[in-house]
CSV table of C-alpha atoms in Angstrom, one decimal:
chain,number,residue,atom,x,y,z
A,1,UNK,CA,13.6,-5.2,5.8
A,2,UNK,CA,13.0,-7.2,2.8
A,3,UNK,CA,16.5,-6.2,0.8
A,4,UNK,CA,14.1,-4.2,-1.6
A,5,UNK,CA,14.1,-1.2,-2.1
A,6,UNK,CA,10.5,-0.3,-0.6
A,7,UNK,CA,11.2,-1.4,3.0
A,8,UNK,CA,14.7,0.2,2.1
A,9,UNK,CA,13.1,3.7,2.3
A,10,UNK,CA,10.2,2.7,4.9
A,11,UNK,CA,13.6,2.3,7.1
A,12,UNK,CA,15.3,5.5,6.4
A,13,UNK,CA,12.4,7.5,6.4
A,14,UNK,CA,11.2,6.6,9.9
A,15,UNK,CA,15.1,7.2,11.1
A,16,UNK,CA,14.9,10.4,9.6
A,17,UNK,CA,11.4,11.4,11.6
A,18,UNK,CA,13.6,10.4,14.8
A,19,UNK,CA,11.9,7.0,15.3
A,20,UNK,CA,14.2,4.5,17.1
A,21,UNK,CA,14.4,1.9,14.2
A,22,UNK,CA,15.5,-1.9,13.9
A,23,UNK,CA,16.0,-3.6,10.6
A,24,UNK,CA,14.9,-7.2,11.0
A,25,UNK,CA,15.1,-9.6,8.2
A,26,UNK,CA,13.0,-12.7,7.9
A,27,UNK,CA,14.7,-16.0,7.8
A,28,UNK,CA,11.4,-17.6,6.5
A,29,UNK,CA,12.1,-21.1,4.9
A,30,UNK,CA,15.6,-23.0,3.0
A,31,UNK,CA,15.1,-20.5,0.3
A,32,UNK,CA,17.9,-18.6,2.8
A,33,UNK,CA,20.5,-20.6,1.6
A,34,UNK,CA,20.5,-19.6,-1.6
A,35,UNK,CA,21.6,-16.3,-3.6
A,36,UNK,CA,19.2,-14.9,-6.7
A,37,UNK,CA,21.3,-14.7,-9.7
A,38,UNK,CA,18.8,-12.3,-10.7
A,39,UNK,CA,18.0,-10.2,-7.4
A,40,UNK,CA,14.2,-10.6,-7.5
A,41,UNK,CA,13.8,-12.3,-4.2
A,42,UNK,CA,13.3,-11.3,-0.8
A,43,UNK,CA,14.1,-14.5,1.0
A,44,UNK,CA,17.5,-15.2,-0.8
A,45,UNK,CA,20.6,-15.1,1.0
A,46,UNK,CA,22.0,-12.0,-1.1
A,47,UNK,CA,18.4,-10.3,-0.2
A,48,UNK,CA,19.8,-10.2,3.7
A,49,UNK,CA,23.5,-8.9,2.5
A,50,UNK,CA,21.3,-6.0,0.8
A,51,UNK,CA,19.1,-5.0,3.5
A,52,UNK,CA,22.0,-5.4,6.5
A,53,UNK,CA,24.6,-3.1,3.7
A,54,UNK,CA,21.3,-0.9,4.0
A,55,UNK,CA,20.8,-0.9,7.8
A,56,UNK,CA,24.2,0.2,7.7
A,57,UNK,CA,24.0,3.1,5.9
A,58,UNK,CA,21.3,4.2,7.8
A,59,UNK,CA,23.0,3.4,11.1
A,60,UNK,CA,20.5,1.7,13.1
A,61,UNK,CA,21.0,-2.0,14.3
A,62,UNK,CA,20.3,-5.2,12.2
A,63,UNK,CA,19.1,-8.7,13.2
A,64,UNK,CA,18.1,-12.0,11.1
A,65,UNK,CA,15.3,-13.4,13.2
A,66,UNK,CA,14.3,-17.2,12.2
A,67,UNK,CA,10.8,-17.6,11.5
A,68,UNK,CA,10.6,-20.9,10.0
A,69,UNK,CA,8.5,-22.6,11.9
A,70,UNK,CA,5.5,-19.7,11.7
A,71,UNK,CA,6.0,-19.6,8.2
A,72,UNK,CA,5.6,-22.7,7.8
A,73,UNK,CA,2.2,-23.6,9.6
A,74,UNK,CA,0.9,-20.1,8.4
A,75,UNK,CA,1.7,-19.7,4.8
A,76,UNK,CA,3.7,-22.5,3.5
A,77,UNK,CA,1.3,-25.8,4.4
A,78,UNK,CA,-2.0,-23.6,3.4
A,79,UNK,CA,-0.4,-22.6,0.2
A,80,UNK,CA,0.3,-26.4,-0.7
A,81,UNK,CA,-2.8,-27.4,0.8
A,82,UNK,CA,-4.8,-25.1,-1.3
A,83,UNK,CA,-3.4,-26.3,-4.9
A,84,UNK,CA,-4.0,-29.8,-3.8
A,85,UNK,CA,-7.5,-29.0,-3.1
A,86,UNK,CA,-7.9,-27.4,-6.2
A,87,UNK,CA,-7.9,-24.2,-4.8
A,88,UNK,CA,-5.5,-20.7,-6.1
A,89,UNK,CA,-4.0,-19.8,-2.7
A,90,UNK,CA,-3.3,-16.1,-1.8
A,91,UNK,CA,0.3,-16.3,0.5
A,92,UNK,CA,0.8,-13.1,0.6
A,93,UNK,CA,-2.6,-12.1,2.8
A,94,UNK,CA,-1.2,-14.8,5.1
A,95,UNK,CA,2.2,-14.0,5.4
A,96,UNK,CA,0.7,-10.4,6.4
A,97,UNK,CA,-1.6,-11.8,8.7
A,98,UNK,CA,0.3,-14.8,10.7
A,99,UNK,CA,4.2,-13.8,10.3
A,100,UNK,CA,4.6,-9.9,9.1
A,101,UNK,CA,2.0,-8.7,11.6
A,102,UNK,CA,1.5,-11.8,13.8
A,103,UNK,CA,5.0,-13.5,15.0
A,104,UNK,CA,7.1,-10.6,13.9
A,105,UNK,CA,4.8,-8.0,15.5
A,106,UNK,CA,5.0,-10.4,18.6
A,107,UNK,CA,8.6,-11.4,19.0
A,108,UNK,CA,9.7,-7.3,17.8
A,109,UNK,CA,7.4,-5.9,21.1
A,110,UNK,CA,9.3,-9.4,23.1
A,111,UNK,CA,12.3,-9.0,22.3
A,112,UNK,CA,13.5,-5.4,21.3
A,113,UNK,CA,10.6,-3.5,23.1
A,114,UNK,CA,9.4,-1.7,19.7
A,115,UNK,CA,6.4,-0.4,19.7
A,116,UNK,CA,5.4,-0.9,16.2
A,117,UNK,CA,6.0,-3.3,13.0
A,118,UNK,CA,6.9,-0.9,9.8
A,119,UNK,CA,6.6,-2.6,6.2
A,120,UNK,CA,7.3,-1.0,2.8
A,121,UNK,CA,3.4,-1.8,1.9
A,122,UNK,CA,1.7,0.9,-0.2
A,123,UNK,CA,-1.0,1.3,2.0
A,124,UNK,CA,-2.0,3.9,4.9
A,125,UNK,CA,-3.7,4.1,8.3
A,126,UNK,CA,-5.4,6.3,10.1
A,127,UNK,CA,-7.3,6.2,13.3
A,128,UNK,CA,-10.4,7.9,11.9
A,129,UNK,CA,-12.7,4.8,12.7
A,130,UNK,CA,-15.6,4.9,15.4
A,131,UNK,CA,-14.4,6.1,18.6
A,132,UNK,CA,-10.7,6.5,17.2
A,133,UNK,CA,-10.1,3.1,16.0
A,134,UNK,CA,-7.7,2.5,13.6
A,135,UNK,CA,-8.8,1.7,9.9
A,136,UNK,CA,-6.9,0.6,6.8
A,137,UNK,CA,-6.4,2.5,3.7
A,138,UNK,CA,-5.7,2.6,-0.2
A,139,UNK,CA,-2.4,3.8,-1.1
A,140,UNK,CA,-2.3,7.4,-2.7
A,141,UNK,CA,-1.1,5.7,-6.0
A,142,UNK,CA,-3.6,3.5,-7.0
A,143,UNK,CA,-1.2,1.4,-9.4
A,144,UNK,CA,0.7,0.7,-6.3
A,145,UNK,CA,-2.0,-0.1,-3.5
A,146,UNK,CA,-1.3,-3.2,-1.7
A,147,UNK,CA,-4.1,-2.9,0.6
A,148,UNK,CA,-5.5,-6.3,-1.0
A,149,UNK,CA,-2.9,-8.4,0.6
A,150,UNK,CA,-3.7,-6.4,3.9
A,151,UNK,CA,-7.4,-6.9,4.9
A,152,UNK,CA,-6.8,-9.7,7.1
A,153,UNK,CA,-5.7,-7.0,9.7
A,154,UNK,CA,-7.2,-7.3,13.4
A,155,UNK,CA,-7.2,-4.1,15.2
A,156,UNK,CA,-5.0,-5.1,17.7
A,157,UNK,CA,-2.3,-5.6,14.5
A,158,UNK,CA,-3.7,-2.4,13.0
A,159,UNK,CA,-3.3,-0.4,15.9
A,160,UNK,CA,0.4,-1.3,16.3
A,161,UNK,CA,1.3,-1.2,11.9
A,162,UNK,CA,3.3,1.8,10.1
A,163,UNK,CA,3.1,2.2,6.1
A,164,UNK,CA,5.7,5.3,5.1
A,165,UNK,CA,5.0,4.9,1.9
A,166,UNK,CA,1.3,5.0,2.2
A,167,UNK,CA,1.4,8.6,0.6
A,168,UNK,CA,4.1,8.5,-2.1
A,169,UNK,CA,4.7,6.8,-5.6
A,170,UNK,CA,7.2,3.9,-7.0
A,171,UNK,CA,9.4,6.8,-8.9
A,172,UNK,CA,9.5,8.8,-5.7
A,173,UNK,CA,10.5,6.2,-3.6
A,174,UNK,CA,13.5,5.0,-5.8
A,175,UNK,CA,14.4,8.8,-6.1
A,176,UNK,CA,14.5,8.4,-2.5
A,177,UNK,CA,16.5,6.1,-2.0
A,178,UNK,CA,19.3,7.3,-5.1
A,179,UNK,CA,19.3,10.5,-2.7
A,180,UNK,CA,20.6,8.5,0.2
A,181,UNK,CA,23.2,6.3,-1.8
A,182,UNK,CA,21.1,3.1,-1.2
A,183,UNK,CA,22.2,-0.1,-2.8
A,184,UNK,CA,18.8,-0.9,-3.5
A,185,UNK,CA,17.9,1.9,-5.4
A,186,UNK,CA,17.2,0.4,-8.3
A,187,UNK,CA,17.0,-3.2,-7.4
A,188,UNK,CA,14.6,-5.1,-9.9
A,189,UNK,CA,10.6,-5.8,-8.1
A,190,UNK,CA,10.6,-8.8,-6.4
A,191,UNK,CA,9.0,-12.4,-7.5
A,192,UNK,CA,5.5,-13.3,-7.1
A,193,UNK,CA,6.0,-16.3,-5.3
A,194,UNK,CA,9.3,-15.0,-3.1
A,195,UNK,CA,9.6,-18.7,-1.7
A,196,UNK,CA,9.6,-20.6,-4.9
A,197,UNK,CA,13.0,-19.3,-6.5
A,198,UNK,CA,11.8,-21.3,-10.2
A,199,UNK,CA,9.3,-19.6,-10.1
A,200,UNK,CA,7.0,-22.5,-10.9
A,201,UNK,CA,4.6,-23.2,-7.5
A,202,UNK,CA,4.5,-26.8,-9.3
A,203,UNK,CA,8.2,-27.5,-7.6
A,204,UNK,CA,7.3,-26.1,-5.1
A,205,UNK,CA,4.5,-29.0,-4.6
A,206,UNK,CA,6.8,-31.9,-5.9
A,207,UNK,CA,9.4,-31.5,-3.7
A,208,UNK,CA,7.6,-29.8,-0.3
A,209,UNK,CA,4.3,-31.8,-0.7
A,210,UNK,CA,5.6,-35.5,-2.5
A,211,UNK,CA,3.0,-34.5,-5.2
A,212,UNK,CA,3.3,-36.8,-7.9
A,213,UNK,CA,1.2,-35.6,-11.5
A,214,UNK,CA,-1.9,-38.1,-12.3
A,215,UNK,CA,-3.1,-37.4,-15.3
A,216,UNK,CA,-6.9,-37.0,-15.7
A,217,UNK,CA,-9.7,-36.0,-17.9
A,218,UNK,CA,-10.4,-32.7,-19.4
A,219,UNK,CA,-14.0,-32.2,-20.4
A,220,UNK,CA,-15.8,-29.3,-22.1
A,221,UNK,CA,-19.1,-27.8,-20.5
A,222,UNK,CA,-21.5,-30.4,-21.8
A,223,UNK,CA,-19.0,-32.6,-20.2
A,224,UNK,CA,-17.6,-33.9,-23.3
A,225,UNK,CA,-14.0,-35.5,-22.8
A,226,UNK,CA,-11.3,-33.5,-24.9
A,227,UNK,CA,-8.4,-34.4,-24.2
A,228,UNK,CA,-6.4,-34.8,-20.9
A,229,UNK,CA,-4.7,-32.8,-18.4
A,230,UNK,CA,-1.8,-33.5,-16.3
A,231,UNK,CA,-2.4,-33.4,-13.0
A,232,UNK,CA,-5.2,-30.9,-11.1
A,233,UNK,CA,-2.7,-29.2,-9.3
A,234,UNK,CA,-1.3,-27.8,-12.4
A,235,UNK,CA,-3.9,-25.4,-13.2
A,236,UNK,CA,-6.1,-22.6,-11.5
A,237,UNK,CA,-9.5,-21.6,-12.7
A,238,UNK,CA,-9.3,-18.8,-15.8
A,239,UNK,CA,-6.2,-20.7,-17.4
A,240,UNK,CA,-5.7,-21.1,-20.4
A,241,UNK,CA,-2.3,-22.0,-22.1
A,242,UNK,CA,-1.1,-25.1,-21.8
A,243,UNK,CA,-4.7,-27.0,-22.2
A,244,UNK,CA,-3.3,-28.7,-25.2
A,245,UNK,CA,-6.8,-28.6,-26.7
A,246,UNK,CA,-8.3,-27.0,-30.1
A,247,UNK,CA,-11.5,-26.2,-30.2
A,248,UNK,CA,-12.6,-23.5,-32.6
A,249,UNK,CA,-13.4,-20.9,-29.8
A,250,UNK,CA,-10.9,-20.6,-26.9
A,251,UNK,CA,-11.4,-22.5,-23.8
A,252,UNK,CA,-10.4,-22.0,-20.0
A,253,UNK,CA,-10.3,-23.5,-16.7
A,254,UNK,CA,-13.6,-22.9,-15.5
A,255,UNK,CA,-13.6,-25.7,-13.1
A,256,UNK,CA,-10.9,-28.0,-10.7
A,257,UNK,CA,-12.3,-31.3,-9.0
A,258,UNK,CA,-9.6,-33.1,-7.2
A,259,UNK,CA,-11.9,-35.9,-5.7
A,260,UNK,CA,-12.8,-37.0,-9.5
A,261,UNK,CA,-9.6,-35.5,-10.6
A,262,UNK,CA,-11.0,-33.7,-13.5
A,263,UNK,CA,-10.7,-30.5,-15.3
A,264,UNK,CA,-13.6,-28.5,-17.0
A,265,UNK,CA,-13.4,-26.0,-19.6
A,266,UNK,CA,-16.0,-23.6,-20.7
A,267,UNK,CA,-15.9,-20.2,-23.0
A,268,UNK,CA,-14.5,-16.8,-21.5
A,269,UNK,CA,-17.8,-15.8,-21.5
A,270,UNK,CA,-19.3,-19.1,-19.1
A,271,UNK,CA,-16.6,-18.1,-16.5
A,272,UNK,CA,-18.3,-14.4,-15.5
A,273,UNK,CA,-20.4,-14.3,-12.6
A,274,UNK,CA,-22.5,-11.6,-10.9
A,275,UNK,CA,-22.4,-14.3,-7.6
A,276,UNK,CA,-19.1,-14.9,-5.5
A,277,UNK,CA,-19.5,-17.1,-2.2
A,278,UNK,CA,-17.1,-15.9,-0.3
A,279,UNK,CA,-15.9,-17.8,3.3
A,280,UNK,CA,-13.3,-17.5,6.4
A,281,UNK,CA,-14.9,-13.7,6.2
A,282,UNK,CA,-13.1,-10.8,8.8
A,283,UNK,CA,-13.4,-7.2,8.6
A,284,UNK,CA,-10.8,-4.5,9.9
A,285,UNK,CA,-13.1,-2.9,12.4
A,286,UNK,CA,-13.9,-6.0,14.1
A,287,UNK,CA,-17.3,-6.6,13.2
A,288,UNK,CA,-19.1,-6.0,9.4
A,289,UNK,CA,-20.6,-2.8,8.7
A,290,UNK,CA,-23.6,-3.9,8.9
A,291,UNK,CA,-25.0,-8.1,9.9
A,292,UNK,CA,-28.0,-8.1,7.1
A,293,UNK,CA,-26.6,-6.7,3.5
A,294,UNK,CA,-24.3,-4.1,3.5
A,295,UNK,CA,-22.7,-1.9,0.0
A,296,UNK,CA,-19.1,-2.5,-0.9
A,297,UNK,CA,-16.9,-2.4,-4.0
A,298,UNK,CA,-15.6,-5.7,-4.1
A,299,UNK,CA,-12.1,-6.6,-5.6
A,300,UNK,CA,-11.2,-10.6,-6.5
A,301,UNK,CA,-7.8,-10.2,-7.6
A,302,UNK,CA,-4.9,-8.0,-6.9
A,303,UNK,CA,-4.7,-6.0,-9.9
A,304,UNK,CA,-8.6,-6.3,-11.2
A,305,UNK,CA,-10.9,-3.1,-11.0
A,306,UNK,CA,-13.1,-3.3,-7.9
A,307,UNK,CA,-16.8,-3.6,-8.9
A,308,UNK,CA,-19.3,-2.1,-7.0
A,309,UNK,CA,-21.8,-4.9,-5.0
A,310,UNK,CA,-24.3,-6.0,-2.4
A,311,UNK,CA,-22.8,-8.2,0.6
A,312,UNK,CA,-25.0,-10.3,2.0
A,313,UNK,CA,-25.2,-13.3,4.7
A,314,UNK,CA,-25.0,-16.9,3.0
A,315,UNK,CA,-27.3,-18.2,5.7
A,316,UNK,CA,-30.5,-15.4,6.2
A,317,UNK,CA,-31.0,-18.1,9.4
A,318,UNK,CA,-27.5,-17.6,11.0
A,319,UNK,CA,-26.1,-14.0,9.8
A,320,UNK,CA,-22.2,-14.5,9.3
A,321,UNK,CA,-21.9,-17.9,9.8
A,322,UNK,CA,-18.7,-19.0,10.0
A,323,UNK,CA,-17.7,-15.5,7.9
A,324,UNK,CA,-19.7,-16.8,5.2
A,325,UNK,CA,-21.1,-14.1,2.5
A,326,UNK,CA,-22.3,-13.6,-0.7
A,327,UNK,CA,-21.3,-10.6,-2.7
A,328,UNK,CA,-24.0,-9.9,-5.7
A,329,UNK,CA,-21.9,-7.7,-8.0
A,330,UNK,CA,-23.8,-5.1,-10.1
A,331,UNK,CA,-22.0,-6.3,-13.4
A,332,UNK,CA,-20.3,-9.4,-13.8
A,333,UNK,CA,-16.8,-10.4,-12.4
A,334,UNK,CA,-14.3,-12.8,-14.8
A,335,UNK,CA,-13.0,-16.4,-13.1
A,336,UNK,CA,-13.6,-16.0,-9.5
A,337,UNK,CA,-11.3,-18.7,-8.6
A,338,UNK,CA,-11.9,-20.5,-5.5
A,339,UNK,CA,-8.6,-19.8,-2.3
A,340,UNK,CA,-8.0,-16.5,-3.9
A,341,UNK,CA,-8.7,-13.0,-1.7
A,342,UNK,CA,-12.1,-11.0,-2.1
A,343,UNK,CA,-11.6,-8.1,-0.6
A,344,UNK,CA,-14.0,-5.3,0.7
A,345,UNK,CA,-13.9,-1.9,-0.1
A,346,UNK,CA,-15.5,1.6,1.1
A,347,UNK,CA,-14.0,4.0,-1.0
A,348,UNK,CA,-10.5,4.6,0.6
A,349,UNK,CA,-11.6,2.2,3.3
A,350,UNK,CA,-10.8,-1.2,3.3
A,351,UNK,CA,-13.6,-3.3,4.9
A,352,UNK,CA,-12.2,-6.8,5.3
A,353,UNK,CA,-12.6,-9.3,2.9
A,354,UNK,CA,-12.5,-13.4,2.8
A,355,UNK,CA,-11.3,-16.2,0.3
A,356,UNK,CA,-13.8,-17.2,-2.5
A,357,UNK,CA,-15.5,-20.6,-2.1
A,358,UNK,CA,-16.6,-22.9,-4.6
A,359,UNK,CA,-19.7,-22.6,-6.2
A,360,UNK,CA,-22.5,-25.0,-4.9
């Protein structure tokens, strides 16, 4: 229980189908000792008060359970990692992954014998995969799917996940919840970045990772200089305010070398691609539909429409080496940036997806 008003309702309606429910709140990092004067984080001390004033109402028992330490190694050090690299990390696929569904999922079936780990995730499951497996997917409102962040799912974690609002819509959820007098009702969507209270990753890299700004080259495509940038770690591929650069046409990131500590720019137009390498590949069911090409839709960002594409090994030597593919989309995709999710899709179904590498 997040102190939102999704997982708010994920709670109440699994007490109301008779389930034997436990509100757990995350301690995940210092964030805790803090209060949102604006009550759009889930990991703020005032974010507990709400969901613990909500387990209350509903009556079932609540518990703060510490998971520093996995958040940590799991989400936090990648996600810092990744932006000094020169990558766009995706936290929320890992914080699903290693803590929601890993060490929660772990420590809940420990410590309180529960049989199951329910989120407020706009997603759905069923067990209508080969032989009764359980397979992951989209939500019945599309605007609200979350399935994106959720296709780093094993089975094992599959098998044992609950999504209650899988079938319903934002207004009917908050509906919901006015019915049952909660206090998050109409509580304001949470932050992107729930750990970074500024809500600028870039103090989040100062003070977490001792990253100091060097300031660098910016060059154009031909690899003219045109000014200069302030630091790599400030900027993801497809930006492009604060470039502090004129240039007739509009320029963005296109590229981010950290080695060389450089920044290249090209036109909207030089940053569309009909190739994304994609690595650290895993699919739902276990293994990929197929080990030579296989047909997906293929989404690169959260809210961007999936494109339809052929999936293929990188190596035609070693098939799914090291869960390395190449998506060929049939029309072109916009700033594939390199650390963010690429996701699999089979209509309804979500394959399994990767993180997009850098281009050769």
């Amino acid at each position: 229980m997040s102190g939102g008003v999704d997982s708010s309702v994920a709670a109440a309606l699994l007490h109301e189908q008779g389930h034997e429910v436990v509100g757990v709140w995350m301690r995940l990092h210092d964030a805790a000792d803090t209060v949102s004067e604006v009550r759009k984080s889930c990991c703020t001390l005032d974010a507990a008060d709400d969901a613990r004033r909500v387990a209350a109402r509903l009556g079932i028992p609540f518990y703060v359970m510490n998971l520093e330490r996995e958040f940590d190694a799991g989400v936090m050090q990648p996600f810092l990692d990744a932006y000094l690299d020169g990558r766009t990390p995706s936290p929320c696929v890992d914080c699903n992954t290693y803590v929601k569904f890993g060490a929660l999922l772990g420590r809940a079936r420990h410590l309180y014998d529960c049989e199951a780990v329910a989120t407020g995730h706009y997603a759905r499951r069923d067990d209508g995969g080969a032989d009764g497996t359980p397979r992951l997917l989209t939500a019945a409102d599309s605007n609200k799917d979350q399935t994106y962040f959720l296709y780093g799912l094993r089975q094992d974690q599959l098998a044992h996940a609950l999504f209650p609002l899988g079938g319903l819509t934002k207004p009917e959820v908050r509906s919901i919840a006015r019915s049952l007098g909660l206090v998050t009702a109409d509580k304001p969507e949470s932050q992107e970045i729930c750990f970074v209270p500024s809500g600028d990753y870039r103090d989040a890299l100062r003070e977490r990772a001792g990253w100091q700004p060097e300031d660098g080259p910016l060059l154009d495509a031909d690899g003219t200089r045109v000014g200069e940038h302030r630091g790599v770690a400030a900027y993801t591929v497809g930006q492009r305010q604060g470039l502090g650069v004129a240039l007739g046409e509009p320029r963005y990131v296109s590229r981010i070398d950290p080695l060389s500590n450089t920044i290249t720019l090209a036109r909207r137009q030089d940053l569309e691609t009909r190739e994304v390498p994609i690595e650290r590949g895993t699919f739902v069911a276990g293994e990929p539909p197929s080990r030579d090409a296989f047909r997906a839709t293929l989404r690169i960002r959260h809210r961007a429409t999936p494109v339809p594409a052929l999936v293929r090994p990188a190596s035609a030597d070693e098939p799914d080496r090291g869960g390395r593919w190449i998506a060929e989309t049939d029309e072109p995709v916009w700033a594939a940036a390199p650390g963010q999710a690429a996701v699999f899709y089979d209509g309804e179904v979500v394959l399994g997806g990767g993180r997009i590498a850098r281009a050769a």
